Amino acid sequence: MTTTPESRIAGRVPELSATEAAECVPTDGTVLTSGFGRVGYPKAVPTAIAESDRSYGLTVVSGGSVGEEIDTALVESNSVDRRFPYQATAAARAAANDNRIAFHDRHIAGLADEVQFRHLADPDVALIEAVAVGEDWLIPSTSIGQTPAYVEAAEELIVELNRAQPRSLAAFHDVYRPAPPPRRGPVPLTAPCERIGDPRIRFGSETLLGVVETEQPDSPYEFRDPTGTDEAIAANLGAFLEEEIERNPALASAVRVQFGVGSLGNALAGALSDVSFGDRTVTYYGEVFQDGLLDLVEDGDIAGASATSLALSRDGQDRLFEDVERYAEDVVLRPADISNRAELVSRFGVVSINSALEVDVYGHANSTHVGGSRLLNGVGGSGDFVRNGLVSIVALPATAVEGSVSTIVPSVPHVDHTEHDIDVVITDHGVADLRGRSPMERANAIIGSCAAPKTREALEAYLESAGSSGGHIHHDPEAAAGWEWR
Amino acid sequence: MTTTPESRIAGRVPELSATEAAECVPTDGTVLTSGFGRVGYPKAVPTAIAESDRSYGLTVVSGGSVGEEIDTALVESNSVDRRFPYQATAAARAAANDNRIAFHDRHIAGLADEVQFRHLADPDVALIEAVAVGEDWLIPSTSIGQTPAYVEAAEELIVELNRAQPRSLAAFHDVYRPAPPPRRGPVPLTAPCERIGDPRIRFGSETLLGVVETEQPDSPYEFRDPTGTDEAIAANLGAFLEEEIERNPALASAVRVQFGVGSLGNALAGALSDVSFGDRTVTYYGEVFQDGLLDLVEDGDIAGASATSLALSRDGQDRLFEDVERYAEDVVLRPADISNRAELVSRFGVVSINSALEVDVYGHANSTHVGGSRLLNGVGGSGDFVRNGLVSIVALPATAVEGSVSTIVPSVPHVDHTEHDIDVVITDHGVADLRGRSPMERANAIIGSCAAPKTREALEAYLESAGSSGGHIHHDPEAAAGWEWR
């Protein structure tokens, strides 16, 4: 790191210890935190709250997923009563599933508005990690997330100035805030990597309670290596993309892609270098910049990337931190309500590739609740891209739990993405292009092309029996509920 | 009507009889038709196809819902093999439910792109009703729908010049077409009733096969009079709106509303005059301009209305046709991909009010498939507004079939709108504001406030029994499938 410590604080800002800051947080308050993709979230103050003798019952609204200091320590100290919009830790998941925490998962794109217009709670304190701060501005660290809206919405602001995050991260940031309705106008972004804002987030200086200095790295995702199944999905995706760019007039000269959060999304993004795009420029327009994109940027396989989070593994962070200036030429970070905005996903014609827990034969997807009941992580930004993408692809392995469970089912027990939104399903077994097909045609395509061969007979048997009562969609809820492929 | 026949046709355009035009349509072709909200659709050529000796197996892609000439006559003559995106007739519904027609319902906002980028089919002929036509332009009649995209996408164009529709309808139209990606930019609309286009739709003169002259009125919706239940829902909606505008900063000076298609939406729109909006300007930004809005415009209760269809009853049409110029001062018609565009619904902060067949206790809605199986009409534009509205309200009677069926259920058998999108549920019994609430809190709110009192015990019993296996959402698919409130 080549940052100079003295450039981190400008002007006169009050200093606080983490413990002092924790005492400024009302014990029943609503805390809005930075953080997205498990990076760029506040660490010292949540830890101090977790370790405090005071009894907290907080509403915690993060940008997206955050690390262990919030979703493990704070949760395990029983300091969280209510939580939005997404979590990805064992502790928070267990608490949501036991209803010890009132959790509701929300689309990422809409969250800034929901918070600012007080749909979810009345925000008390924004708790924001920064790499630099002044009297009325801050520069976010490894993610922007919902921070611009949060510092505007909250009564008071506490900044964690984290010296473990390079000051030079400022080079990635493009902060632009749409006005609220009725004064809201078009977002003037005309290309995925264009810059229309500023690296700084402004706030009213009277809201700044103080700055807590820390030097604590993120606790980021660790991606597993691609499996054979990942590679088979990637090969099917690549073949589909090569056909699609030839036939789709909106992809004649440029291709914009998005991949979902997680190891599969990371592996599929990484495999883009094997796809032949001809002379088309390929650009990433998504919410997370994951490890798989590092090589693509470095090798010039993609022209650039736009996201709201540098959601890299530890190794990926090290690689990026060593050459921030080089990467910042091609990578831009935006607020999450810009990265995920329907207006822009549609404008850019993004080909979206997201995963799901399971997909039913008619093309509805369950991304969030195992058995319709147990929360996994949350819908996150997947719905923003599935709903608004030019071509919306759901990619998933055809089986789970070591091949014992079919992810292609008669009817998903929780619907996060509907048949109206999903265009293409891709598994390790093949591709079902659902566009222009009726529900029964979709069912035949998904079973015939995507389901694991050993599950097809049972799926067809369901279709056959459910068809006895007829209808546009052959649906037998009781049989679907009891269905297993064995 | 004060139109002059001679002003209808400009320049040299080939004339065709309806029979000649029908013969130009390939028997297995894909026909893109004008029409939305059962008005402004072609009538003579579909009738000629239905009466023809040739055997057709067409793919028919309409703008939205169309009248009897297409969705009854053409269907009953077995001339339709495949149909998008929406229908609202007994004949088309029966054919879709018997799978005699391969039907898939699609969101309205995305359809123009889907057709233009050939996701659904390869378009052969656009069949468009107009009030005036020239060598390379036409002026649509009572709806715009998807017509601008359709005349651009189809190989050939047949225009039905309908002298039963006033030439002066041109005064309503504001035709603006976004470029396809990657050249797509912001839609430059900054206020709901602003005009950014032209009354004319342009086409390549070489595509025009000919003009068929007709004089045949629309077969529009007939709205039933508001029932006591409608009035109770309207009263609850009004009370909610009066509270919401006080607390929501995005509604401090202006309120933009949308209502769904149909008698309930029409009744709720009409009841807006009873709501006290203080000194806020109220504007309608939706897809259909229905009878309920006529008085509001006339009395100045709303500042204006933007839609894609004058979806009026016969009486409403008569009233509008008598004073087109007066209404056109405050009402603007747009292409459906503008009226329903996520970008604009979000920009304007639209409060969306749509109905559904049923809603489950966690806030998922079924708008399309009775029992998850039998198609009613289609999702239409409801998803465009529910997904992108500032506040998304689903309003429905708490019971159906003369009180014998609860529309509040443990689990909807088909999900068109998810828990992530629906903010508020309103029935004749009350209001459940779901924002900031976990699934279990949502369930208690919906059962306690919205369900008919006689059904509450059975709903609570379901929740109790489904809770035995725990989880974030108490869900028992088999019990939900067999649930009845008696």
Coordinates of C-alpha atoms in Angstrom, one line a residue, chain A residues 7-478:
Chain A
S7 CA -4.3 12.3 3.6
R8 CA -7.0 10.4 5.3
I9 CA -8.7 13.2 7.3
A10 CA -9.3 16.6 6.1
G11 CA -10.5 19.5 8.2
R12 CA -11.7 19.3 11.8
V13 CA -13.7 16.1 12.5
P14 CA -14.5 14.9 16.0
E15 CA -12.7 11.7 16.9
L16 CA -14.4 8.9 18.8
S17 CA -13.3 5.5 20.2
A18 CA -15.4 2.6 19.0
T19 CA -16.8 2.3 22.5
E20 CA -17.8 5.9 22.6
A21 CA -19.4 5.5 19.2
A22 CA -21.3 2.5 20.3
E23 CA -22.7 4.5 23.2
C24 CA -24.0 7.1 20.7
V25 CA -26.2 4.4 19.1
P26 CA -29.7 4.3 20.7
T27 CA -30.2 0.8 22.2
D28 CA -33.4 0.4 20.2
G29 CA -32.2 2.4 17.2
T30 CA -32.2 1.8 13.5
V31 CA -28.6 1.6 12.2
L32 CA -27.9 2.0 8.5
T33 CA -24.6 0.4 7.6
S34 CA -22.2 0.5 4.6
G35 CA -21.1 -2.8 3.1
F36 CA -22.0 -4.9 0.1
G37 CA -20.7 -8.3 -1.0
R38 CA -19.2 -8.7 2.5
V39 CA -16.7 -5.8 2.0
G40 CA -16.6 -2.2 2.9
Y41 CA -18.8 -2.6 6.0
P42 CA -18.1 -1.1 9.5
K43 CA -16.2 -3.4 11.8
A44 CA -15.1 -1.6 15.0
V45 CA -18.4 -0.1 16.2
P46 CA -20.4 -3.3 15.6
T47 CA -17.8 -5.2 17.6
A48 CA -18.0 -2.6 20.4
I49 CA -21.8 -2.9 20.5
A50 CA -21.5 -6.7 20.6
E51 CA -19.1 -6.5 23.5
S52 CA -20.9 -3.7 25.3
D53 CA -22.7 -4.3 28.6
R54 CA -25.7 -2.3 27.3
S55 CA -28.6 -4.3 25.9
Y56 CA -29.3 -3.4 22.3
G57 CA -32.3 -4.3 20.2
L58 CA -31.3 -2.8 16.9
T59 CA -32.8 -2.6 13.5
V60 CA -29.8 -3.1 11.1
V61 CA -30.2 -2.2 7.5
S62 CA -27.0 -2.9 5.5
G63 CA -26.2 -2.1 1.9
G64 CA -26.1 -5.8 1.0
S65 CA -24.2 -8.7 2.7
V66 CA -21.7 -7.7 5.4
G67 CA -19.1 -9.6 7.4
E68 CA -18.8 -11.5 10.7
E69 CA -18.6 -8.4 12.9
I70 CA -22.2 -7.6 12.1
D71 CA -23.9 -10.8 11.0
T72 CA -22.1 -13.0 13.5
A73 CA -20.8 -11.0 16.5
L74 CA -23.7 -8.6 16.7
V75 CA -26.3 -11.3 16.1
E76 CA -24.8 -13.7 18.6
S77 CA -24.8 -11.0 21.3
N78 CA -28.6 -10.7 20.7
S79 CA -28.2 -7.1 19.7
V80 CA -30.2 -7.3 16.5
D81 CA -34.0 -7.4 16.5
R82 CA -34.7 -6.6 12.9
R83 CA -32.6 -6.9 9.8
F84 CA -32.8 -5.9 6.1
P85 CA -32.1 -6.6 3.2
Y86 CA -29.8 -9.6 2.9
Q87 CA -27.5 -11.8 5.0
A88 CA -25.0 -14.5 4.3
T89 CA -23.8 -15.9 7.6
A90 CA -24.7 -19.0 9.6
A91 CA -25.6 -16.9 12.7
A92 CA -27.9 -14.4 11.0
R93 CA -29.5 -17.2 8.9
A94 CA -30.2 -19.2 12.0
A95 CA -31.6 -16.2 13.8
A96 CA -33.9 -15.4 10.9
N97 CA -35.0 -19.0 10.6
D98 CA -35.9 -19.1 14.3
N99 CA -37.6 -15.8 14.0
R100 CA -35.3 -14.4 16.7
I101 CA -34.6 -11.7 14.1
A102 CA -37.4 -10.2 12.1
F103 CA -35.8 -10.4 8.7
H104 CA -37.2 -9.4 5.3
D105 CA -35.2 -9.7 2.2
R106 CA -35.6 -6.8 -0.2
H107 CA -34.5 -6.1 -3.8
I108 CA -31.2 -4.2 -3.8
A109 CA -32.2 -1.6 -6.4
G110 CA -35.2 -0.4 -4.4
L111 CA -33.6 -0.3 -1.0
A112 CA -32.1 3.2 -1.1
D113 CA -35.6 4.7 -1.9
E114 CA -37.3 2.5 0.7
V115 CA -34.9 3.7 3.4
Q116 CA -35.0 7.3 2.3
F117 CA -38.8 7.4 2.2
R118 CA -39.0 5.6 5.6
H119 CA -40.8 2.6 4.3
L120 CA -38.7 0.2 6.5
A121 CA -38.0 2.2 9.7
D122 CA -37.0 5.6 10.9
P123 CA -33.2 5.7 10.5
D124 CA -31.2 7.0 13.5
V125 CA -27.5 6.4 12.8
A126 CA -25.6 5.7 9.6
L127 CA -22.4 3.7 10.3
I128 CA -20.2 3.9 7.3
E129 CA -16.7 2.6 6.5
A130 CA -14.5 5.1 4.6
V131 CA -11.0 5.5 3.4
A132 CA -11.0 9.2 3.9
V133 CA -13.3 11.7 5.5
G134 CA -13.7 15.5 5.7
E135 CA -16.2 17.8 7.5
D136 CA -19.0 17.1 5.0
W137 CA -17.8 14.3 2.8
L138 CA -16.4 10.8 2.9
I139 CA -14.9 8.4 0.5
P140 CA -16.2 4.8 0.7
S141 CA -13.9 1.8 0.9
T142 CA -14.3 -1.5 -1.0
S143 CA -18.0 -1.1 -1.7
I144 CA -20.4 1.8 -2.2
G145 CA -23.7 -0.1 -1.7
Q146 CA -26.5 2.1 -0.3
T147 CA -24.2 4.5 1.5
P148 CA -25.1 7.7 -0.4
A149 CA -28.8 7.2 0.5
Y150 CA -28.0 6.1 4.1
V151 CA -26.0 9.2 5.0
E152 CA -28.7 11.3 3.6
A153 CA -31.5 9.5 5.4
A154 CA -30.0 9.0 8.9
E155 CA -30.2 11.6 11.6
E156 CA -26.6 11.1 12.7
L157 CA -23.5 9.7 11.1
I158 CA -20.5 7.7 12.5
V159 CA -17.6 7.1 10.1
E160 CA -15.1 4.3 10.5
L161 CA -11.9 5.4 8.9
N162 CA -10.2 2.1 8.0
R163 CA -6.5 2.3 7.4
A164 CA -6.4 -1.3 6.2
Q165 CA -8.2 -0.2 3.1
P166 CA -6.1 1.8 0.5
R167 CA -6.9 5.5 0.2
S168 CA -6.5 5.0 -3.5
L169 CA -9.8 3.0 -3.7
A170 CA -11.3 6.5 -4.4
A171 CA -10.2 6.0 -8.0
F172 CA -13.0 3.4 -8.4
H173 CA -15.9 5.5 -7.1
D174 CA -18.6 7.2 -9.1
V175 CA -21.2 8.5 -6.7
Y176 CA -24.4 9.8 -8.3
R177 CA -27.7 10.3 -6.4
P178 CA -31.0 10.6 -8.2
A179 CA -33.3 13.2 -6.7
P180 CA -36.5 11.9 -5.1
P181 CA -39.8 12.0 -7.0
P182 CA -41.4 14.3 -8.1
R183 CA -38.1 16.0 -9.0
R184 CA -36.4 12.8 -10.2
G185 CA -35.1 12.9 -13.8
P186 CA -33.3 10.5 -16.1
V187 CA -30.0 9.0 -14.8
P188 CA -27.6 10.5 -17.4
L189 CA -25.5 7.3 -17.8
T190 CA -25.2 6.4 -21.4
A191 CA -22.5 3.6 -21.3
P192 CA -21.8 1.0 -18.6
C193 CA -18.4 2.4 -17.5
E194 CA -19.1 6.1 -18.0
R195 CA -18.6 8.3 -15.0
I196 CA -21.2 10.8 -14.0
G197 CA -20.4 11.6 -10.4
D198 CA -17.7 12.1 -7.9
P199 CA -15.6 9.8 -5.6
R200 CA -17.0 11.6 -2.5
I201 CA -20.3 11.1 -0.7
R202 CA -21.5 14.4 0.8
F203 CA -23.3 14.8 4.1
G204 CA -24.6 17.6 6.3
S205 CA -21.6 18.4 8.6
E206 CA -24.0 18.7 11.5
T207 CA -24.9 15.0 11.3
L208 CA -21.3 13.8 11.9
L209 CA -21.1 12.5 15.4
G210 CA -17.5 11.5 14.9
V211 CA -14.8 9.4 13.2
V212 CA -13.6 6.1 14.6
E213 CA -10.1 5.0 13.3
T214 CA -9.6 1.3 12.6
E215 CA -7.2 -0.9 10.7
Q216 CA -9.1 -4.1 10.2
P217 CA -9.4 -5.9 6.9
D218 CA -12.8 -7.1 5.5
S219 CA -13.9 -10.7 6.1
P220 CA -14.7 -11.4 2.4
Y221 CA -16.2 -14.3 0.6
E222 CA -13.9 -17.2 -0.2
F223 CA -14.8 -18.7 -3.6
R224 CA -14.4 -22.5 -4.1
D225 CA -12.5 -23.6 -7.2
P226 CA -14.8 -24.4 -10.2
T227 CA -16.1 -27.9 -10.1
G228 CA -16.8 -30.2 -13.0
T229 CA -20.4 -29.3 -12.8
D230 CA -19.6 -25.5 -12.9
E231 CA -17.5 -26.2 -16.0
A232 CA -20.3 -28.1 -17.7
I233 CA -22.7 -25.2 -16.9
A234 CA -20.2 -22.8 -18.2
A235 CA -19.8 -24.7 -21.5
N236 CA -23.5 -24.8 -22.0
L237 CA -23.7 -21.1 -21.2
G238 CA -20.9 -20.3 -23.6
A239 CA -22.6 -22.3 -26.4
F240 CA -25.8 -20.5 -25.8
L241 CA -24.2 -17.0 -25.8
E242 CA -22.4 -17.7 -29.0
E243 CA -25.7 -18.6 -30.7
E244 CA -27.6 -15.7 -29.1
I245 CA -25.2 -13.0 -30.1
E246 CA -25.6 -14.1 -33.8
R247 CA -29.4 -14.0 -33.8
N248 CA -30.2 -11.1 -31.4
P249 CA -30.0 -7.7 -33.1
A250 CA -29.5 -6.0 -29.7
L251 CA -26.2 -7.9 -29.4
A252 CA -24.8 -7.2 -32.8
S253 CA -22.0 -4.9 -31.7
A254 CA -21.8 -5.0 -27.9
V255 CA -22.6 -7.4 -25.2
R256 CA -23.2 -6.4 -21.6
V257 CA -23.3 -9.2 -19.0
Q258 CA -24.0 -9.6 -15.3
F259 CA -23.3 -12.6 -13.1
G260 CA -24.8 -13.3 -9.7
V261 CA -23.0 -13.4 -6.4
G262 CA -21.2 -16.5 -5.3
S263 CA -18.9 -19.3 -6.4
L264 CA -21.0 -20.4 -9.4
G265 CA -21.4 -16.8 -10.7
N266 CA -17.7 -16.3 -10.1
A267 CA -16.8 -19.5 -12.1
L268 CA -19.2 -18.6 -14.9
A269 CA -17.8 -15.1 -15.2
G270 CA -14.3 -16.5 -15.3
A271 CA -15.2 -18.8 -18.1
L272 CA -16.3 -15.9 -20.3
S273 CA -12.7 -15.9 -21.7
D274 CA -13.6 -19.1 -23.5
V275 CA -16.5 -17.6 -25.3
S276 CA -16.0 -16.3 -28.8
F277 CA -17.7 -12.8 -29.0
G278 CA -16.2 -11.9 -32.4
D279 CA -15.5 -8.2 -32.6
R280 CA -18.1 -7.3 -30.1
T281 CA -17.1 -5.3 -27.0
V282 CA -18.0 -7.1 -23.9
T283 CA -18.6 -5.2 -20.7
Y284 CA -19.7 -6.3 -17.2
Y285 CA -22.6 -4.4 -15.7
G286 CA -23.6 -6.0 -12.4
E287 CA -23.6 -5.5 -8.7
V288 CA -20.4 -7.4 -7.7
F289 CA -16.9 -7.4 -9.1
Q290 CA -15.7 -10.9 -8.1
D291 CA -12.4 -12.7 -8.6
G292 CA -13.4 -14.3 -11.9
L293 CA -13.4 -10.8 -13.5
L294 CA -9.8 -9.9 -12.5
D295 CA -8.2 -12.0 -15.2
L296 CA -10.8 -10.8 -17.8
V297 CA -10.0 -7.2 -17.1
E298 CA -6.3 -7.8 -17.0
D299 CA -6.3 -9.8 -20.2
G300 CA -8.5 -7.3 -22.0
D301 CA -11.2 -10.0 -22.5
I302 CA -13.8 -7.4 -21.3
A303 CA -13.7 -3.7 -22.0
G304 CA -14.6 -2.8 -18.4
A305 CA -16.8 -3.5 -15.5
S306 CA -19.3 -1.6 -13.4
A307 CA -20.5 -2.8 -10.0
T308 CA -21.2 -1.6 -6.5
S309 CA -18.8 -3.8 -4.7
L310 CA -15.3 -5.2 -5.1
A311 CA -16.5 -8.5 -3.7
L312 CA -13.2 -10.2 -3.9
S313 CA -11.7 -13.0 -1.9
R314 CA -8.7 -12.2 0.3
D315 CA -6.3 -13.2 -2.5
G316 CA -8.3 -11.1 -5.0
Q317 CA -8.2 -8.1 -2.7
D318 CA -4.4 -8.4 -2.4
R319 CA -4.1 -8.5 -6.1
L320 CA -6.4 -5.5 -6.6
F321 CA -4.8 -3.5 -3.8
E322 CA -1.4 -3.9 -5.3
D323 CA -2.5 -2.2 -8.5
V324 CA -5.5 -0.1 -7.8
E325 CA -4.7 2.5 -10.4
R326 CA -4.4 0.0 -13.2
Y327 CA -7.8 -1.7 -12.4
A328 CA -9.5 1.6 -11.8
E329 CA -9.0 2.5 -15.4
D330 CA -11.5 -0.2 -16.4
V331 CA -13.6 -0.8 -13.3
V332 CA -16.1 1.7 -11.8
L333 CA -18.1 1.3 -8.5
R334 CA -21.5 2.9 -8.2
P335 CA -24.2 3.2 -5.6
A336 CA -26.3 0.0 -5.6
D337 CA -29.4 1.8 -6.8
I338 CA -27.5 2.8 -9.9
S339 CA -25.7 -0.5 -10.5
N340 CA -28.9 -2.5 -10.2
R341 CA -31.3 0.1 -11.5
A342 CA -34.0 -1.2 -13.9
E343 CA -33.6 1.9 -16.0
L344 CA -30.0 1.1 -16.7
V345 CA -30.2 -2.7 -16.9
S346 CA -32.8 -2.2 -19.6
R347 CA -30.9 0.7 -21.3
F348 CA -27.7 -1.3 -21.6
G349 CA -29.4 -4.5 -22.7
V350 CA -27.7 -6.6 -20.0
V351 CA -27.6 -10.4 -20.5
S352 CA -28.2 -11.5 -16.9
I353 CA -26.9 -14.8 -15.5
N354 CA -28.1 -15.7 -12.0
S355 CA -28.4 -18.9 -10.1
A356 CA -31.2 -20.3 -8.0
L357 CA -31.8 -23.1 -5.5
E358 CA -34.3 -24.7 -7.8
V359 CA -36.4 -24.0 -10.9
D360 CA -39.8 -25.5 -11.7
V361 CA -40.7 -27.0 -15.0
Y362 CA -42.7 -23.9 -16.0
G363 CA -39.8 -21.5 -15.3
H364 CA -40.4 -20.1 -11.8
A365 CA -37.3 -19.9 -9.6
N366 CA -36.7 -20.2 -5.9
S367 CA -33.6 -18.3 -4.9
T368 CA -34.2 -17.8 -1.2
H369 CA -36.1 -20.4 0.9
V370 CA -35.2 -24.1 1.1
G371 CA -38.5 -26.0 1.1
G372 CA -40.3 -22.7 0.9
S373 CA -39.4 -22.2 4.6
R374 CA -35.8 -22.0 5.6
L375 CA -34.0 -18.8 4.5
L376 CA -30.7 -19.2 2.7
N377 CA -29.3 -15.7 2.0
G378 CA -31.9 -13.5 0.4
V379 CA -33.0 -12.4 -3.0
G380 CA -30.3 -9.7 -3.1
G381 CA -30.0 -8.1 -6.5
S382 CA -30.9 -11.2 -8.6
G383 CA -34.5 -9.9 -9.1
D384 CA -33.2 -6.6 -10.4
F385 CA -31.3 -8.3 -13.2
V386 CA -33.7 -11.2 -13.9
R387 CA -36.6 -8.8 -14.2
N388 CA -34.9 -6.2 -16.4
G389 CA -32.3 -8.1 -18.4
L390 CA -32.4 -8.2 -22.2
V391 CA -32.0 -12.0 -21.9
S392 CA -32.4 -13.4 -18.4
I393 CA -30.7 -16.7 -17.8
V394 CA -31.0 -18.8 -14.6
A395 CA -28.0 -21.2 -14.4
L396 CA -27.8 -23.9 -11.8
P397 CA -26.6 -27.5 -11.4
A398 CA -29.4 -30.0 -12.2
T399 CA -29.0 -31.7 -8.9
A400 CA -27.9 -30.8 -5.4
V401 CA -26.8 -32.6 -2.2
E402 CA -24.4 -34.9 -4.1
G403 CA -26.9 -35.7 -6.8
S404 CA -29.6 -36.8 -4.4
V405 CA -32.0 -33.9 -5.0
S406 CA -33.3 -32.6 -8.3
T407 CA -33.2 -28.8 -8.6
I408 CA -35.7 -29.1 -11.4
V409 CA -39.1 -29.7 -9.7
P410 CA -42.8 -29.7 -10.5
S411 CA -43.5 -26.5 -8.5
V412 CA -41.1 -24.4 -6.5
P413 CA -42.3 -23.9 -2.9
H414 CA -41.2 -20.2 -2.9
V415 CA -41.2 -18.0 -6.0
D416 CA -38.6 -15.2 -6.2
H417 CA -38.6 -14.9 -10.0
T418 CA -41.6 -15.7 -12.1
E419 CA -42.2 -17.4 -15.4
H420 CA -42.8 -14.0 -16.9
D421 CA -39.1 -13.0 -16.2
I422 CA -37.0 -16.0 -16.9
D423 CA -36.0 -16.5 -20.5
V424 CA -33.5 -19.3 -20.4
V425 CA -32.6 -22.1 -18.0
I426 CA -29.1 -23.6 -18.2
T427 CA -27.9 -26.6 -16.2
D428 CA -24.9 -28.9 -16.5
H429 CA -27.1 -31.1 -18.8
G430 CA -28.2 -28.4 -21.3
V431 CA -30.1 -25.3 -22.2
A432 CA -33.9 -24.6 -22.4
D433 CA -34.7 -21.5 -24.3
L434 CA -38.2 -20.6 -22.9
R435 CA -38.9 -17.6 -25.1
G436 CA -42.0 -17.8 -27.2
R437 CA -43.1 -21.0 -25.5
S438 CA -46.3 -21.8 -23.6
P439 CA -46.1 -23.3 -20.1
M440 CA -46.5 -26.9 -21.4
E441 CA -43.8 -26.3 -24.0
R442 CA -41.6 -24.8 -21.4
A443 CA -42.1 -27.9 -19.2
N444 CA -41.0 -30.2 -22.0
A445 CA -38.0 -28.1 -22.8
I446 CA -36.8 -27.8 -19.2
I447 CA -37.3 -31.5 -18.5
G448 CA -35.9 -32.6 -21.9
S449 CA -32.8 -30.3 -21.8
C450 CA -32.1 -29.3 -18.3
A451 CA -33.2 -32.0 -15.8
A452 CA -30.7 -34.7 -14.9
P453 CA -31.6 -37.7 -17.0
K454 CA -32.3 -39.9 -14.0
T455 CA -35.0 -37.4 -12.9
R456 CA -36.8 -37.0 -16.2
E457 CA -39.2 -39.9 -15.9
A458 CA -40.5 -38.8 -12.5
L459 CA -40.9 -35.2 -13.8
E460 CA -42.8 -36.5 -16.9
A461 CA -45.0 -38.7 -14.7
Y462 CA -45.9 -35.6 -12.6
L463 CA -46.8 -33.7 -15.8
E464 CA -48.9 -36.6 -17.0
S465 CA -50.8 -37.0 -13.7
A466 CA -51.2 -33.3 -13.2
G467 CA -52.7 -33.0 -16.7
S468 CA -55.7 -35.1 -15.8
S469 CA -57.5 -31.9 -14.6
G470 CA -56.4 -29.9 -17.6
G471 CA -55.8 -26.2 -17.8
H472 CA -53.2 -23.9 -19.2
I473 CA -50.6 -25.0 -16.6
H474 CA -50.9 -28.6 -15.5
H475 CA -50.6 -28.1 -11.8
D476 CA -51.4 -30.4 -8.9
P477 CA -50.3 -28.7 -5.7
E478 CA -50.6 -31.8 -3.5

